[in-house]
């Protein structure tokens, strides 16, 4: 029952405004994201809450443009399914006009979730920060972050006789950072960024 409580979603339009006023929002746990959204997407099934996760690449636009495009800017965050290719770099760039890059901002963390039937889904979480060119400082953080979830064990959603895949789905959560100093890089970080340019 606790699981059901977290899977609250507003559908859009006038209903969205009323529910936002009531303080309701879509805030699933990591287990719910992996088991009820990412795993069904990988298996070709509908997610538990239709429309809760948008199929769009977060790297196709700046985070604020992406959220505005899908009517999520006022909400301040969104969940997206994105196709990835194996072996891609840890910097995810927006198109030439986008003006920034998602840069890896931490170690890859591993987790596991277990379905009601006992199937173990092993997954990883990778965090990125969105940076833009910032004059004399080089790159500067915009305060936007993305957490990317990937199921790392294909046997939990694919048959063993299926061949290896070059593309796979990830689930991304794009939001403003909750850190109070987000967007203001420390002098140490600033020197590291300048050294890498």
mmCIF file of C-alpha atoms in Angstrom:
data_model
loop_
_atom_site.group_PDB
_atom_site.id
_atom_site.type_symbol
_atom_site.label_atom_id
_atom_site.label_comp_id
_atom_site.label_asym_id
_atom_site.label_seq_id
_atom_site.Cartn_x
_atom_site.Cartn_y
_atom_site.Cartn_z
ATOM 1 C CA UNK A 1 0.000 0.000 0.000
ATOM 2 C CA UNK A 2 2.905 2.361 0.747
ATOM 3 C CA UNK A 3 4.143 1.767 -2.797
ATOM 4 C CA UNK A 4 0.784 2.867 -4.240
ATOM 5 C CA UNK A 5 0.886 6.110 -2.231
ATOM 6 C CA UNK A 6 4.114 7.209 -3.939
ATOM 7 C CA UNK A 7 2.770 6.606 -7.442
ATOM 8 C CA UNK A 8 0.538 9.682 -7.501
ATOM 9 C CA UNK A 9 0.468 11.468 -10.840
ATOM 10 C CA UNK A 10 -1.416 14.398 -12.200
ATOM 11 C CA UNK A 11 -2.730 13.935 -15.701
ATOM 12 C CA UNK A 12 -2.526 17.504 -16.983
ATOM 13 C CA UNK A 13 -4.783 20.455 -17.708
ATOM 14 C CA UNK A 14 -7.006 21.846 -14.957
ATOM 15 C CA UNK A 15 -6.667 18.695 -12.872
ATOM 16 C CA UNK A 16 -2.907 19.265 -12.735
ATOM 17 C CA UNK A 17 -3.326 22.726 -11.232
ATOM 18 C CA UNK A 18 -5.743 21.492 -8.555
ATOM 19 C CA UNK A 19 -3.492 18.631 -7.530
ATOM 20 C CA UNK A 20 -0.409 20.847 -7.521
ATOM 21 C CA UNK A 21 -2.248 23.210 -5.162
ATOM 22 C CA UNK A 22 -3.052 20.237 -2.948
ATOM 23 C CA UNK A 23 0.689 19.451 -2.821
ATOM 24 C CA UNK A 24 0.491 16.156 -4.723
ATOM 25 C CA UNK A 25 3.307 15.282 -7.101
ATOM 26 C CA UNK A 26 4.885 12.306 -8.799
ATOM 27 C CA UNK A 27 7.725 11.255 -6.467
ATOM 28 C CA UNK A 28 8.479 7.538 -6.942
ATOM 29 C CA UNK A 29 11.223 5.722 -5.045
ATOM 30 C CA UNK A 30 14.208 4.309 -6.948
ATOM 31 C CA UNK A 31 12.718 0.803 -6.659
ATOM 32 C CA UNK A 32 9.464 2.056 -8.195
ATOM 33 C CA UNK A 33 11.320 3.810 -11.017
ATOM 34 C CA UNK A 34 13.236 0.651 -11.889
ATOM 35 C CA UNK A 35 10.489 -1.947 -11.384
ATOM 36 C CA UNK A 36 7.349 -0.093 -12.497
ATOM 37 C CA UNK A 37 8.719 2.144 -15.247
ATOM 38 C CA UNK A 38 12.151 1.203 -16.634
ATOM 39 C CA UNK A 39 11.774 -2.587 -16.567
ATOM 40 C CA UNK A 40 8.353 -2.555 -18.307
ATOM 41 C CA UNK A 41 9.729 -0.107 -20.927
ATOM 42 C CA UNK A 42 12.604 -2.490 -21.640
ATOM 43 C CA UNK A 43 10.191 -5.429 -21.906
ATOM 44 C CA UNK A 44 7.839 -3.532 -24.240
ATOM 45 C CA UNK A 45 4.997 -3.183 -21.708
ATOM 46 C CA UNK A 46 3.127 -0.106 -20.588
ATOM 47 C CA UNK A 47 4.367 1.511 -17.358
ATOM 48 C CA UNK A 48 2.288 1.298 -14.190
ATOM 49 C CA UNK A 49 1.224 4.954 -14.428
ATOM 50 C CA UNK A 50 0.795 5.912 -18.107
ATOM 51 C CA UNK A 51 2.238 9.308 -19.007
ATOM 52 C CA UNK A 52 4.315 9.645 -15.858
ATOM 53 C CA UNK A 53 7.562 9.243 -17.785
ATOM 54 C CA UNK A 54 7.954 11.016 -21.132
ATOM 55 C CA UNK A 55 9.848 9.412 -24.004
ATOM 56 C CA UNK A 56 12.341 12.179 -24.860
ATOM 57 C CA UNK A 57 16.107 12.535 -24.791
ATOM 58 C CA UNK A 58 17.210 14.969 -22.049
ATOM 59 C CA UNK A 59 20.330 15.710 -24.112
ATOM 60 C CA UNK A 60 18.289 17.090 -27.020
ATOM 61 C CA UNK A 61 17.815 20.492 -25.355
ATOM 62 C CA UNK A 62 18.776 22.490 -22.297
ATOM 63 C CA UNK A 63 16.958 21.242 -19.182
ATOM 64 C CA UNK A 64 14.665 24.268 -18.941
ATOM 65 C CA UNK A 65 13.738 23.990 -22.650
ATOM 66 C CA UNK A 66 13.126 20.245 -22.262
ATOM 67 C CA UNK A 67 10.782 20.742 -19.297
ATOM 68 C CA UNK A 68 8.979 23.633 -21.034
ATOM 69 C CA UNK A 69 8.533 21.512 -24.178
ATOM 70 C CA UNK A 70 6.686 18.870 -22.161
ATOM 71 C CA UNK A 71 4.730 21.220 -19.867
ATOM 72 C CA UNK A 72 6.858 20.408 -16.810
ATOM 73 C CA UNK A 73 8.754 23.664 -16.257
ATOM 74 C CA UNK A 74 6.419 24.966 -13.556
ATOM 75 C CA UNK A 75 6.703 21.614 -11.773
ATOM 76 C CA UNK A 76 10.493 21.998 -11.897
ATOM 77 C CA UNK A 77 11.419 18.408 -12.740
ATOM 78 C CA UNK A 78 10.527 15.547 -15.032
ATOM 79 C CA UNK A 79 11.167 11.881 -15.771
ATOM 80 C CA UNK A 80 12.237 10.793 -19.263
ATOM 81 C CA UNK A 81 12.949 7.571 -21.143
ATOM 82 C CA UNK A 82 15.970 7.959 -23.426
ATOM 83 C CA UNK A 83 17.669 5.544 -25.814
ATOM 84 C CA UNK A 84 21.426 5.194 -25.355
ATOM 85 C CA UNK A 85 24.140 3.401 -27.329
ATOM 86 C CA UNK A 86 26.636 1.118 -25.615
ATOM 87 C CA UNK A 87 30.028 2.654 -24.884
ATOM 88 C CA UNK A 88 29.020 6.334 -25.081
ATOM 89 C CA UNK A 89 31.146 8.916 -23.276
ATOM 90 C CA UNK A 90 30.285 10.379 -19.881
ATOM 91 C CA UNK A 91 29.689 13.846 -21.364
ATOM 92 C CA UNK A 92 26.261 14.175 -22.942
ATOM 93 C CA UNK A 93 26.073 17.248 -25.171
ATOM 94 C CA UNK A 94 23.047 19.242 -26.240
ATOM 95 C CA UNK A 95 22.783 20.240 -29.918
ATOM 96 C CA UNK A 96 24.960 23.126 -31.169
ATOM 97 C CA UNK A 97 22.271 25.689 -30.334
ATOM 98 C CA UNK A 98 21.638 24.170 -26.908
ATOM 99 C CA UNK A 99 24.604 25.835 -25.313
ATOM 100 C CA UNK A 100 25.690 23.267 -22.744
ATOM 101 C CA UNK A 101 26.654 19.778 -21.696
ATOM 102 C CA UNK A 102 25.627 17.203 -19.129
ATOM 103 C CA UNK A 103 28.870 16.309 -17.369
ATOM 104 C CA UNK A 104 29.395 13.273 -15.155
ATOM 105 C CA UNK A 105 29.384 14.455 -11.540
ATOM 106 C CA UNK A 106 30.047 11.421 -9.399
ATOM 107 C CA UNK A 107 30.767 7.746 -9.253
ATOM 108 C CA UNK A 108 28.387 5.264 -10.791
ATOM 109 C CA UNK A 109 26.380 3.710 -7.965
ATOM 110 C CA UNK A 110 24.834 0.252 -8.111
ATOM 111 C CA UNK A 111 21.595 -0.991 -6.600
ATOM 112 C CA UNK A 112 19.121 -3.813 -6.860
ATOM 113 C CA UNK A 113 15.374 -4.053 -6.664
ATOM 114 C CA UNK A 114 13.281 -7.185 -6.222
ATOM 115 C CA UNK A 115 9.859 -7.726 -7.825
ATOM 116 C CA UNK A 116 6.931 -9.274 -5.971
ATOM 117 C CA UNK A 117 7.759 -12.549 -7.761
ATOM 118 C CA UNK A 118 11.363 -12.479 -6.558
ATOM 119 C CA UNK A 119 13.021 -11.358 -9.809
ATOM 120 C CA UNK A 120 16.130 -9.319 -8.966
ATOM 121 C CA UNK A 121 16.721 -6.270 -11.147
ATOM 122 C CA UNK A 122 20.284 -4.979 -10.861
ATOM 123 C CA UNK A 123 20.678 -1.349 -11.857
ATOM 124 C CA UNK A 124 23.058 1.580 -11.763
ATOM 125 C CA UNK A 125 22.600 5.280 -11.084
ATOM 126 C CA UNK A 126 24.804 7.934 -12.690
ATOM 127 C CA UNK A 127 24.585 11.619 -11.852
ATOM 128 C CA UNK A 128 25.249 14.504 -14.224
ATOM 129 C CA UNK A 129 25.362 18.289 -13.842
ATOM 130 C CA UNK A 130 24.434 20.675 -16.656
ATOM 131 C CA UNK A 131 27.213 23.149 -17.535
ATOM 132 C CA UNK A 132 27.336 26.078 -19.949
ATOM 133 C CA UNK A 133 30.235 28.172 -21.215
ATOM 134 C CA UNK A 134 30.796 30.935 -18.706
ATOM 135 C CA UNK A 135 33.222 33.570 -19.963
ATOM 136 C CA UNK A 136 36.478 33.825 -17.977
ATOM 137 C CA UNK A 137 35.584 30.901 -15.732
ATOM 138 C CA UNK A 138 35.295 28.421 -18.590
ATOM 139 C CA UNK A 139 32.290 26.235 -17.841
ATOM 140 C CA UNK A 140 29.867 26.983 -15.076
ATOM 141 C CA UNK A 141 27.147 24.935 -13.467
ATOM 142 C CA UNK A 142 23.579 25.964 -14.146
ATOM 143 C CA UNK A 143 22.240 24.227 -11.045
ATOM 144 C CA UNK A 144 20.402 21.592 -13.117
ATOM 145 C CA UNK A 145 21.106 17.915 -12.439
ATOM 146 C CA UNK A 146 20.129 14.644 -14.071
ATOM 147 C CA UNK A 147 20.099 11.192 -12.511
ATOM 148 C CA UNK A 148 20.241 8.390 -15.075
ATOM 149 C CA UNK A 149 19.025 4.879 -14.146
ATOM 150 C CA UNK A 150 20.082 1.858 -16.196
ATOM 151 C CA UNK A 151 19.237 -1.808 -15.656
ATOM 152 C CA UNK A 152 22.621 -3.535 -15.826
ATOM 153 C CA UNK A 153 21.404 -7.150 -15.922
ATOM 154 C CA UNK A 154 19.496 -7.730 -19.178
ATOM 155 C CA UNK A 155 18.376 -11.200 -18.038
ATOM 156 C CA UNK A 156 15.794 -9.600 -15.749
ATOM 157 C CA UNK A 157 13.907 -8.259 -18.790
ATOM 158 C CA UNK A 158 15.132 -10.236 -21.829
ATOM 159 C CA UNK A 159 15.193 -13.870 -22.844
ATOM 160 C CA UNK A 160 18.610 -15.546 -22.875
ATOM 161 C CA UNK A 161 18.254 -16.521 -26.553
ATOM 162 C CA UNK A 162 17.944 -12.896 -27.717
ATOM 163 C CA UNK A 163 21.153 -11.402 -29.098
ATOM 164 C CA UNK A 164 23.117 -8.552 -27.568
ATOM 165 C CA UNK A 165 21.723 -5.081 -28.089
ATOM 166 C CA UNK A 166 23.549 -1.939 -29.206
ATOM 167 C CA UNK A 167 20.863 0.396 -27.871
ATOM 168 C CA UNK A 168 19.113 0.308 -24.545
ATOM 169 C CA UNK A 169 16.696 2.464 -22.543
ATOM 170 C CA UNK A 170 17.572 4.534 -19.504
ATOM 171 C CA UNK A 171 15.268 6.485 -17.232
ATOM 172 C CA UNK A 172 16.397 10.047 -16.459
ATOM 173 C CA UNK A 173 15.207 12.380 -13.715
ATOM 174 C CA UNK A 174 15.944 16.020 -14.624
ATOM 175 C CA UNK A 175 15.573 18.665 -11.911
ATOM 176 C CA UNK A 176 17.068 21.732 -10.272
ATOM 177 C CA UNK A 177 19.701 20.920 -7.688
ATOM 178 C CA UNK A 178 18.558 21.157 -4.090
ATOM 179 C CA UNK A 179 22.018 22.426 -3.030
ATOM 180 C CA UNK A 180 21.946 26.055 -1.958
ATOM 181 C CA UNK A 181 25.232 26.837 -3.722
ATOM 182 C CA UNK A 182 24.288 25.122 -6.999
ATOM 183 C CA UNK A 183 25.396 27.163 -9.950
ATOM 184 C CA UNK A 184 28.254 28.718 -7.988
ATOM 185 C CA UNK A 185 31.280 26.462 -8.450
ATOM 186 C CA UNK A 186 33.909 26.467 -5.728
ATOM 187 C CA UNK A 187 37.343 27.875 -6.555
ATOM 188 C CA UNK A 188 38.766 24.319 -6.486
ATOM 189 C CA UNK A 189 36.112 23.032 -8.876
ATOM 190 C CA UNK A 190 36.539 26.121 -11.062
ATOM 191 C CA UNK A 191 40.279 25.453 -11.358
ATOM 192 C CA UNK A 192 39.616 21.779 -12.176
ATOM 193 C CA UNK A 193 37.160 22.745 -14.906
ATOM 194 C CA UNK A 194 39.566 25.306 -16.364
ATOM 195 C CA UNK A 195 42.391 22.761 -16.304
ATOM 196 C CA UNK A 196 40.281 20.283 -18.276
ATOM 197 C CA UNK A 197 39.511 22.724 -21.094
#
